[in-house]
Tab-separated table of C-alpha atoms in Angstrom:
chain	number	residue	atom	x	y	z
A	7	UNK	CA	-4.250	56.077	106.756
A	8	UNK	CA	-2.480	57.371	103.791
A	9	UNK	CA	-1.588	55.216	100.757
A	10	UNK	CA	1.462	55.933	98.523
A	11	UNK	CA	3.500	54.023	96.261
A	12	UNK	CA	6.795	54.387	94.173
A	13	UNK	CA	7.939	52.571	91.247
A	14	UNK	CA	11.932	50.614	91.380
A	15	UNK	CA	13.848	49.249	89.004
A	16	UNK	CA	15.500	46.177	90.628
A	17	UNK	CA	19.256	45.593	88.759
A	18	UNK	CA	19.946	41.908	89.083
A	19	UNK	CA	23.448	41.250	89.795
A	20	UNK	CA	23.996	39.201	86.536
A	21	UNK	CA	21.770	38.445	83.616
A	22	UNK	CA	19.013	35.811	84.783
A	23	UNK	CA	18.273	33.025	82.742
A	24	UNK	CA	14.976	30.644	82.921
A	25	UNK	CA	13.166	28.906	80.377
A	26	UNK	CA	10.521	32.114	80.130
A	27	UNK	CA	13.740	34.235	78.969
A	28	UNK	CA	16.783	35.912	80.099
A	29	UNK	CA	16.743	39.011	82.511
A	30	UNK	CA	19.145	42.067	83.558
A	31	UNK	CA	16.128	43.634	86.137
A	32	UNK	CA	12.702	43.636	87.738
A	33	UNK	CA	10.816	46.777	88.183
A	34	UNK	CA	8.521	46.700	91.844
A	35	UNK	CA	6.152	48.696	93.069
A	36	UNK	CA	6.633	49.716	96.632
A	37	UNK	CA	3.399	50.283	98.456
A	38	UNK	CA	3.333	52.383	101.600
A	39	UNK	CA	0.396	53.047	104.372
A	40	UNK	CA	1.104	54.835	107.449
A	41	UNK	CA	-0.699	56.336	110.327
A	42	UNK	CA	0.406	58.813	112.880
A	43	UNK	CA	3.522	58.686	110.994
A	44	UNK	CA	4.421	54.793	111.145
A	45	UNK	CA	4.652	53.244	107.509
A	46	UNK	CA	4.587	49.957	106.620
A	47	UNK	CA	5.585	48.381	103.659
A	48	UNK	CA	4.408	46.042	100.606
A	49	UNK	CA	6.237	45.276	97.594
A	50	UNK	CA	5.370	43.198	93.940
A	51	UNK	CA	6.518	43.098	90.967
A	52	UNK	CA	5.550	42.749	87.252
A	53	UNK	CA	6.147	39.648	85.977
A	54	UNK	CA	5.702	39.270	81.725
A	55	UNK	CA	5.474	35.843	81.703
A	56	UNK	CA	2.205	36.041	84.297
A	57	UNK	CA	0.947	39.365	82.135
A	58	UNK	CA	1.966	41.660	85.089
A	59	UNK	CA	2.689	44.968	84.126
A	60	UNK	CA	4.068	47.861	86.314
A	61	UNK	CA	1.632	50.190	84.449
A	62	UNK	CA	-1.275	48.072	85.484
A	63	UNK	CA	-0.299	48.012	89.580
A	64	UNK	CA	-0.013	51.737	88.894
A	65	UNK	CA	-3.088	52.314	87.808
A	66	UNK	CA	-5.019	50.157	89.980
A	67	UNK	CA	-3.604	51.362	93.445
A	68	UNK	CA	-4.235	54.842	92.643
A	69	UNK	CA	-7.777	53.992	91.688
A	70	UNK	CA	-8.530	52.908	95.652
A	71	UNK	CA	-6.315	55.656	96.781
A	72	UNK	CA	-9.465	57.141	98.274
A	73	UNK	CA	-11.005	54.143	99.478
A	74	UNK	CA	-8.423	52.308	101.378
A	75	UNK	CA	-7.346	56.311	102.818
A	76	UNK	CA	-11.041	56.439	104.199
A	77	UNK	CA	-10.389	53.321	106.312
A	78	UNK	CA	-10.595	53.042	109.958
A	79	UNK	CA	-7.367	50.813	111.700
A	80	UNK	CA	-8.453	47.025	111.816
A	81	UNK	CA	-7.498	44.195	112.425
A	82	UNK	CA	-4.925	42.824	109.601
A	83	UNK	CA	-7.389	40.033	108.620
A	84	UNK	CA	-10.561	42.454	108.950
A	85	UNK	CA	-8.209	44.523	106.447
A	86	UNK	CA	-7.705	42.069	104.032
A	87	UNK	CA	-11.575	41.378	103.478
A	88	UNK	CA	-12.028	44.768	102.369
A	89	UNK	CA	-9.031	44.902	99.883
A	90	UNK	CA	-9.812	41.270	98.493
A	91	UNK	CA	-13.576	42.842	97.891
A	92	UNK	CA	-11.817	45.329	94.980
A	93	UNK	CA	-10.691	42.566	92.540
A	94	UNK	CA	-7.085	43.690	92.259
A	95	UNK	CA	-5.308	40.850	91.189
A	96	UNK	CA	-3.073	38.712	93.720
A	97	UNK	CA	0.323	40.705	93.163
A	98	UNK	CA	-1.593	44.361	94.454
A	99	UNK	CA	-3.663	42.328	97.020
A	100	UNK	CA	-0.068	40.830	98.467
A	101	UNK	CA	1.634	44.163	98.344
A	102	UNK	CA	-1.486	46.202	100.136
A	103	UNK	CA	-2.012	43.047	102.706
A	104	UNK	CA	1.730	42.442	103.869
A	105	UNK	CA	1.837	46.723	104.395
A	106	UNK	CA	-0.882	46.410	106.639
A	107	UNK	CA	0.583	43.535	108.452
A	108	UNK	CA	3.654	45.579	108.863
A	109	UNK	CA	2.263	48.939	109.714
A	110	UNK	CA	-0.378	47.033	112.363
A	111	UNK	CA	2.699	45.489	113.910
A	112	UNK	CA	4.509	48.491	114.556
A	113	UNK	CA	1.288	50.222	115.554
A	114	UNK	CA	0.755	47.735	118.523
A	115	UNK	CA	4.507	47.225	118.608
A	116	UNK	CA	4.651	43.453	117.989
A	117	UNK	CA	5.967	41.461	115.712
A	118	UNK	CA	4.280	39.478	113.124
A	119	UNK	CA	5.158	36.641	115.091
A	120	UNK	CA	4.083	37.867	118.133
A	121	UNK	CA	0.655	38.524	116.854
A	122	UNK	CA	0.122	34.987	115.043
A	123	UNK	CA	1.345	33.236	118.065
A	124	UNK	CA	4.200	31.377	116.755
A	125	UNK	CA	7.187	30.319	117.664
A	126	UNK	CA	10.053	32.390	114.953
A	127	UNK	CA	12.793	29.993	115.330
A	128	UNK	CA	13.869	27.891	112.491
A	129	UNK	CA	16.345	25.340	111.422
A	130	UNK	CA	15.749	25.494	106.987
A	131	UNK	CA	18.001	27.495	104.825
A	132	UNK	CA	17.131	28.926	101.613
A	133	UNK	CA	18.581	28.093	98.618
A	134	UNK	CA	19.901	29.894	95.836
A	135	UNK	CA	18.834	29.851	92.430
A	136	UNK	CA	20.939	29.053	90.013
A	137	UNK	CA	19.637	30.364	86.476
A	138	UNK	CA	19.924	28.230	82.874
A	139	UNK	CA	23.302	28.071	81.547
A	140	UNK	CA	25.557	25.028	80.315
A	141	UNK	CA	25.815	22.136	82.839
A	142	UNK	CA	29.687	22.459	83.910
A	143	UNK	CA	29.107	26.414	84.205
A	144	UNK	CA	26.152	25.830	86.806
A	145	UNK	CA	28.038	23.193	88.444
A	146	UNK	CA	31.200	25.676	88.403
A	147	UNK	CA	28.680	28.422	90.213
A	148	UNK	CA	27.288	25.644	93.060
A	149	UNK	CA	31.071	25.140	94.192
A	150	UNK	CA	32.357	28.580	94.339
A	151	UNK	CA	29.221	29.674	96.398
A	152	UNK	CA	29.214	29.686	100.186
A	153	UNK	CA	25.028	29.039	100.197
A	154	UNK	CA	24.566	25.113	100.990
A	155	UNK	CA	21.544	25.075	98.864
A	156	UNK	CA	20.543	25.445	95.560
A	157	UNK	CA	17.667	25.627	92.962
A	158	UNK	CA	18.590	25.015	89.407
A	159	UNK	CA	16.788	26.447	86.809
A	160	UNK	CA	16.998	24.330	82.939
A	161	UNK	CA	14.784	24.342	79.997
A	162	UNK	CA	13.835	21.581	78.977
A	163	UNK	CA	15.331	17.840	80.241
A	164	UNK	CA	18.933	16.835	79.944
A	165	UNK	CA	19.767	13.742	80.807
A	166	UNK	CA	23.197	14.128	80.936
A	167	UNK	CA	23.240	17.142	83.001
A	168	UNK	CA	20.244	15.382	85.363
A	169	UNK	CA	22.788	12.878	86.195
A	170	UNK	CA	25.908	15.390	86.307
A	171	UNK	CA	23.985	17.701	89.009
A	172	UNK	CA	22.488	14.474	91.069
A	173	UNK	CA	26.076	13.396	92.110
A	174	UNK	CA	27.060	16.619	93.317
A	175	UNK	CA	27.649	16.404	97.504
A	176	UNK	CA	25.297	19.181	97.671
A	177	UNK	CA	20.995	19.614	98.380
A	178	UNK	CA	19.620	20.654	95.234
A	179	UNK	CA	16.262	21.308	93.574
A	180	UNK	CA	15.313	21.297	90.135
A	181	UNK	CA	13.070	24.056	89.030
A	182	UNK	CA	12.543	23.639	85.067
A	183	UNK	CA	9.838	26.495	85.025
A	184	UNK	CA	7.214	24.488	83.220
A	185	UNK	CA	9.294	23.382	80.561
A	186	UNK	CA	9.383	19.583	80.762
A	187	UNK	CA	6.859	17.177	78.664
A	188	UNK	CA	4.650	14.761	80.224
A	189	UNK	CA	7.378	11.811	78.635
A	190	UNK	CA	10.057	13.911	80.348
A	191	UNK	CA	8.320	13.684	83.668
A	192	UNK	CA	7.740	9.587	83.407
A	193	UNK	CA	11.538	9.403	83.005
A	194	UNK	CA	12.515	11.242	85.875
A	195	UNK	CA	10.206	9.765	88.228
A	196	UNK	CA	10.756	6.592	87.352
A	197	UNK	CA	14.972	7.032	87.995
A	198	UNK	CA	15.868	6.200	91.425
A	199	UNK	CA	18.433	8.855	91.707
A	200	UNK	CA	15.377	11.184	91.333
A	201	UNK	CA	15.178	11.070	94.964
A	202	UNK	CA	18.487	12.790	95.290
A	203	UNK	CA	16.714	16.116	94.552
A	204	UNK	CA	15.289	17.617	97.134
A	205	UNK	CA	12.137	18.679	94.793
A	206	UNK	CA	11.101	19.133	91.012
A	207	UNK	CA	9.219	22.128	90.469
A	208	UNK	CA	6.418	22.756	88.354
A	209	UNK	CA	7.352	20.307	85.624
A	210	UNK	CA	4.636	20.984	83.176
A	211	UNK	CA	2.486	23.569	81.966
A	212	UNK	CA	-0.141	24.202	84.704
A	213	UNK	CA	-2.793	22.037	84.804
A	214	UNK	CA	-0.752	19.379	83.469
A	215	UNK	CA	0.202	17.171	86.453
A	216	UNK	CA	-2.406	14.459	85.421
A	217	UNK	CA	0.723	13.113	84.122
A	218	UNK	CA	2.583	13.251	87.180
A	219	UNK	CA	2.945	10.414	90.644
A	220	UNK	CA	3.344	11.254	93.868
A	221	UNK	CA	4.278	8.309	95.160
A	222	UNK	CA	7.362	7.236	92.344
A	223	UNK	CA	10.926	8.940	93.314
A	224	UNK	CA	10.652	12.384	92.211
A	225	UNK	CA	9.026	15.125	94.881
A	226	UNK	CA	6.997	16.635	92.374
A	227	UNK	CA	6.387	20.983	93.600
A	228	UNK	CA	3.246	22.849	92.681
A	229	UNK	CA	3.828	26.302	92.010
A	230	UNK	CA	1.474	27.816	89.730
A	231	UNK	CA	-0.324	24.730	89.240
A	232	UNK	CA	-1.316	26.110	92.809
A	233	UNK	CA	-2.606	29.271	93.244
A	234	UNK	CA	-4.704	28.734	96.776
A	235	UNK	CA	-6.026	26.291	99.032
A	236	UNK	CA	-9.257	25.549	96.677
A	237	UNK	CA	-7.574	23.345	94.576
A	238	UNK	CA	-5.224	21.497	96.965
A	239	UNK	CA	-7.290	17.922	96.952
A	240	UNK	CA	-7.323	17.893	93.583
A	241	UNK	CA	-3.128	18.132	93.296
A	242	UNK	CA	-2.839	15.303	96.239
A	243	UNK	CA	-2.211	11.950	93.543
A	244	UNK	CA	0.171	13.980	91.805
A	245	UNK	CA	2.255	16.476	93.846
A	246	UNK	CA	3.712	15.786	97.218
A	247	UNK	CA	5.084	19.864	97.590
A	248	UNK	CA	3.930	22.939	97.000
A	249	UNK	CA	5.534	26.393	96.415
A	250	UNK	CA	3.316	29.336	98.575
A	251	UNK	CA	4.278	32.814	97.387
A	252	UNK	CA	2.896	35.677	98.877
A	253	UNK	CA	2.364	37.528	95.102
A	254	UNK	CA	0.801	34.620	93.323
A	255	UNK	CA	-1.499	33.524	96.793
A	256	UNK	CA	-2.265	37.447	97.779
A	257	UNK	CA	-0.543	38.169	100.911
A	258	UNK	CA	0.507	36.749	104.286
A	259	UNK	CA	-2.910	36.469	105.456
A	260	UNK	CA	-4.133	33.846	102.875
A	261	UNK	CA	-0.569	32.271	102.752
A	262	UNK	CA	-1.623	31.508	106.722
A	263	UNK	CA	-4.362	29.706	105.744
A	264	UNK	CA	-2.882	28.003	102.623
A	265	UNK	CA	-0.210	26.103	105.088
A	266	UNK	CA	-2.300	25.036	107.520
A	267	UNK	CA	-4.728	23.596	104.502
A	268	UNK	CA	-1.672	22.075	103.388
A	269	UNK	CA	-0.733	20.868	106.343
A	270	UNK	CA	-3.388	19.006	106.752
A	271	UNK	CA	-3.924	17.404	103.885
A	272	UNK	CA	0.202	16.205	104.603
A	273	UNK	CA	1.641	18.181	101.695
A	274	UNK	CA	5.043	19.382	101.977
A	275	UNK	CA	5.540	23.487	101.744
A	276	UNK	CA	8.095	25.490	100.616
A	277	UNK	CA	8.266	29.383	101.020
A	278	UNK	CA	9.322	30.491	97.376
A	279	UNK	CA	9.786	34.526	96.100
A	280	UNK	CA	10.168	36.639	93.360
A	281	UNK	CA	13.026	39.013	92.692
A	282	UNK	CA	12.468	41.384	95.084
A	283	UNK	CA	13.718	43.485	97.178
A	284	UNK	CA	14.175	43.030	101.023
A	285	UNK	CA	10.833	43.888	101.545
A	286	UNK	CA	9.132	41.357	99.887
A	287	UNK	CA	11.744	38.743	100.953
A	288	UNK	CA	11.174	40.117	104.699
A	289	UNK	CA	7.115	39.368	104.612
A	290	UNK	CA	8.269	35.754	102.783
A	291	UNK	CA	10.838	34.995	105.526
A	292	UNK	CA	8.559	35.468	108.191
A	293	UNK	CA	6.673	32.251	107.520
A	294	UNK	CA	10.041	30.239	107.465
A	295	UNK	CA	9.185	28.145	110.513
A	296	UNK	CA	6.204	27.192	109.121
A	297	UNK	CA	7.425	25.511	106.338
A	298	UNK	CA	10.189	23.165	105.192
A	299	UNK	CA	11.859	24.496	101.899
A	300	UNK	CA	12.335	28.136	101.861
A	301	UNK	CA	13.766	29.925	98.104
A	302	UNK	CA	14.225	33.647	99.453
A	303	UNK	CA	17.566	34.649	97.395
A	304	UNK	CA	15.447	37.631	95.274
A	305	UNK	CA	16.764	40.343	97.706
A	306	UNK	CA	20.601	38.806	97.008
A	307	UNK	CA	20.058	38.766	93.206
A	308	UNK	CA	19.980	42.559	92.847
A	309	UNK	CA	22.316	45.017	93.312
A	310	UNK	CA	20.093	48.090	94.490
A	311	UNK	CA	18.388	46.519	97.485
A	312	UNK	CA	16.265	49.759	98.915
A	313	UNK	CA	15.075	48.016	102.681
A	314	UNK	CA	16.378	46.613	105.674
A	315	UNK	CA	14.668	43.999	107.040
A	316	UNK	CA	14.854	40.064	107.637
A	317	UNK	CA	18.041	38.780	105.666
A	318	UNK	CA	19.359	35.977	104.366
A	319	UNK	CA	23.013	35.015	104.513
A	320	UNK	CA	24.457	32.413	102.584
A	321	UNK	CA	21.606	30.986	103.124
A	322	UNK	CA	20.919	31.188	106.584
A	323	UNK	CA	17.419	32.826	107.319
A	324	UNK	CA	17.698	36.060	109.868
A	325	UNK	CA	13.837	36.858	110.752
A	326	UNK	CA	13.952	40.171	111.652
A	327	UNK	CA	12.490	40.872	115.878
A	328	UNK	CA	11.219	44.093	115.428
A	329	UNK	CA	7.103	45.334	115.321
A	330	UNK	CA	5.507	44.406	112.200
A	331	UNK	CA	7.349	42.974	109.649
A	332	UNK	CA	10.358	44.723	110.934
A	333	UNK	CA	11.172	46.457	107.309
A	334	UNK	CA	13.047	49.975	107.082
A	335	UNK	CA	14.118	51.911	104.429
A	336	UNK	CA	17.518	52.573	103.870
């Protein structure tokens, strides 16, 4: 194999607001390993909030250069043993896993589904994320679109604007990036129009949800109050969702094994993303009929996309058919 990578800045379409800051682009690093000429491809990207830094990818990946170069063809999950053995954080771990996945694919030409044995049909559209502005102008933004579902992002709790957005004849999610207080939280479950929302997520800071009730109105989401499946029992009393994504987890193969431990402990899943390009949307979309939210609107937040792949149209998820995870560059 040979292992390259290339640095991107991602433009975002407009300036993206949450309650971490506000945002004109995302730079990605776009990992590549091919054999015999085939490449597949693996994307993350730095995140300040989660001290990610583009530097830091940079430097780690070209520290295993050798290593994962001197490496036979395996089996994707044989793969990801070896690259989880190097300590390189989630984000690099996702990137290097879901190019394997896609370069194995189109080595044995087979899909991802094909090789996990499931069926790639699904009914659940993504939403769109709608970042932190005034109430009427978010409201204004939900009605012009032609998506049917939507995410909005707020800092902090407004009542008012609660109220305003859970009357609107649309499916909508309220994503408040940690920024709520425990008192906020004991409001909103306890409101019956709470239920209108098709999930809350991540109220609090992490490890805050002690404060939280699964079984009031709200559908409280984990997201990085859940990073894997080790600490899934412990979020059951408070959280009845939870948000997998491939960077914070470390790829599609332990995001397999996340679901089904979710699964089975009857927790509801939702397929989330980053701003990315198509390439990490394509390895997020391909576990849409696993779950049932999916938030994979990075790819149509930025106006450079650099891949062809799965796509998602007005919210309507397109998994792509082709071997691996069926991503090109354009």
């Amino acid at each position: 194999m040979q292992l390259s990578w290339q640095k991107v800045k991602l433009q975002l379409k407009e300036t993206f607001s949450i309650s971490y800051g506000s945002y004109s682009y995302r730079e990605a690093l776009i990992v590549t390993l091919s054999y015999k000429n085939i490449i597949g491809y693996g994307e993350c990207t730095a995140i300040d909030y989660y001290g990610i830094k583009i530097d830091d990818l940079e430097r780690k990946i070209s520290s295993i250069k050798n290593l994962i170069e001197n490496q036979q063809i395996l089996y994707p999950t044989e793969f990801y043993k070896i690259i989880l053995g190097l300590n390189l954080g989630t984000f690099l771990t996702s990137a290097l896993d879901c190019a394997y996945w896609d370069l194995f694919g189109k080595l044995e030409s087979k899909s991802f589904v094909e090789l996990n044995n499931f069926n790639s049909f699904t009914h659940i559209e993504s939403s769109l994320t709608i970042s932190v502005a005034n109430v009427e102008e978010q409201i204004k933004k939900i009605e012009n679109s032609s998506w049917n579902k939507f995410k909005v992002k707020c800092k902090g709790l407004d009542k008012v604007a609660i109220e305003k957005l859970s009357n609107l004849p649309y499916s909508i999610a309220i994503d408040s990036n940690a920024s709520f207080t425990a008192e906020d939280c004991n409001w909103i479950e306890n409101q019956e129009f709470s239920k209108n929302f098709s999930y809350w997520e991540q109220p609090m800071k992490p490890s805050h949800y002690e404060h939280l009730s699964r079984n009031k109105f709200a559908n409280w989401m984990a997201d990085e109050d859940c990073q894997s499946q080790i600490n899934l029992r412990s979020l059951q009393p408070y959280y009845e969702s939870i948000n997998v994504k491939l960077v914070k987890c470390g790829g599609l193969t332990p995001a397999l094994e996340l679901i089904s431990a979710a699964r089975a402990l009857g927790f509801k899943i939702m397929i989330g993303c980053m701003t990315e390009s198509t390439i990490g949307i394509s390895a997020g979309a391909i576990l849409a009929p696993l779950v049932d939210y999916a938030d994979l609107d990075g790819a149509n937040l930025i106006s450079n996309d650099i891949a062809n792949g799965s796509r998602i149209i007005n919210g309507k998820i397109e998994i792509s058919q082709l071997p691996g995870l069926g991503i090109s560059i354009k």
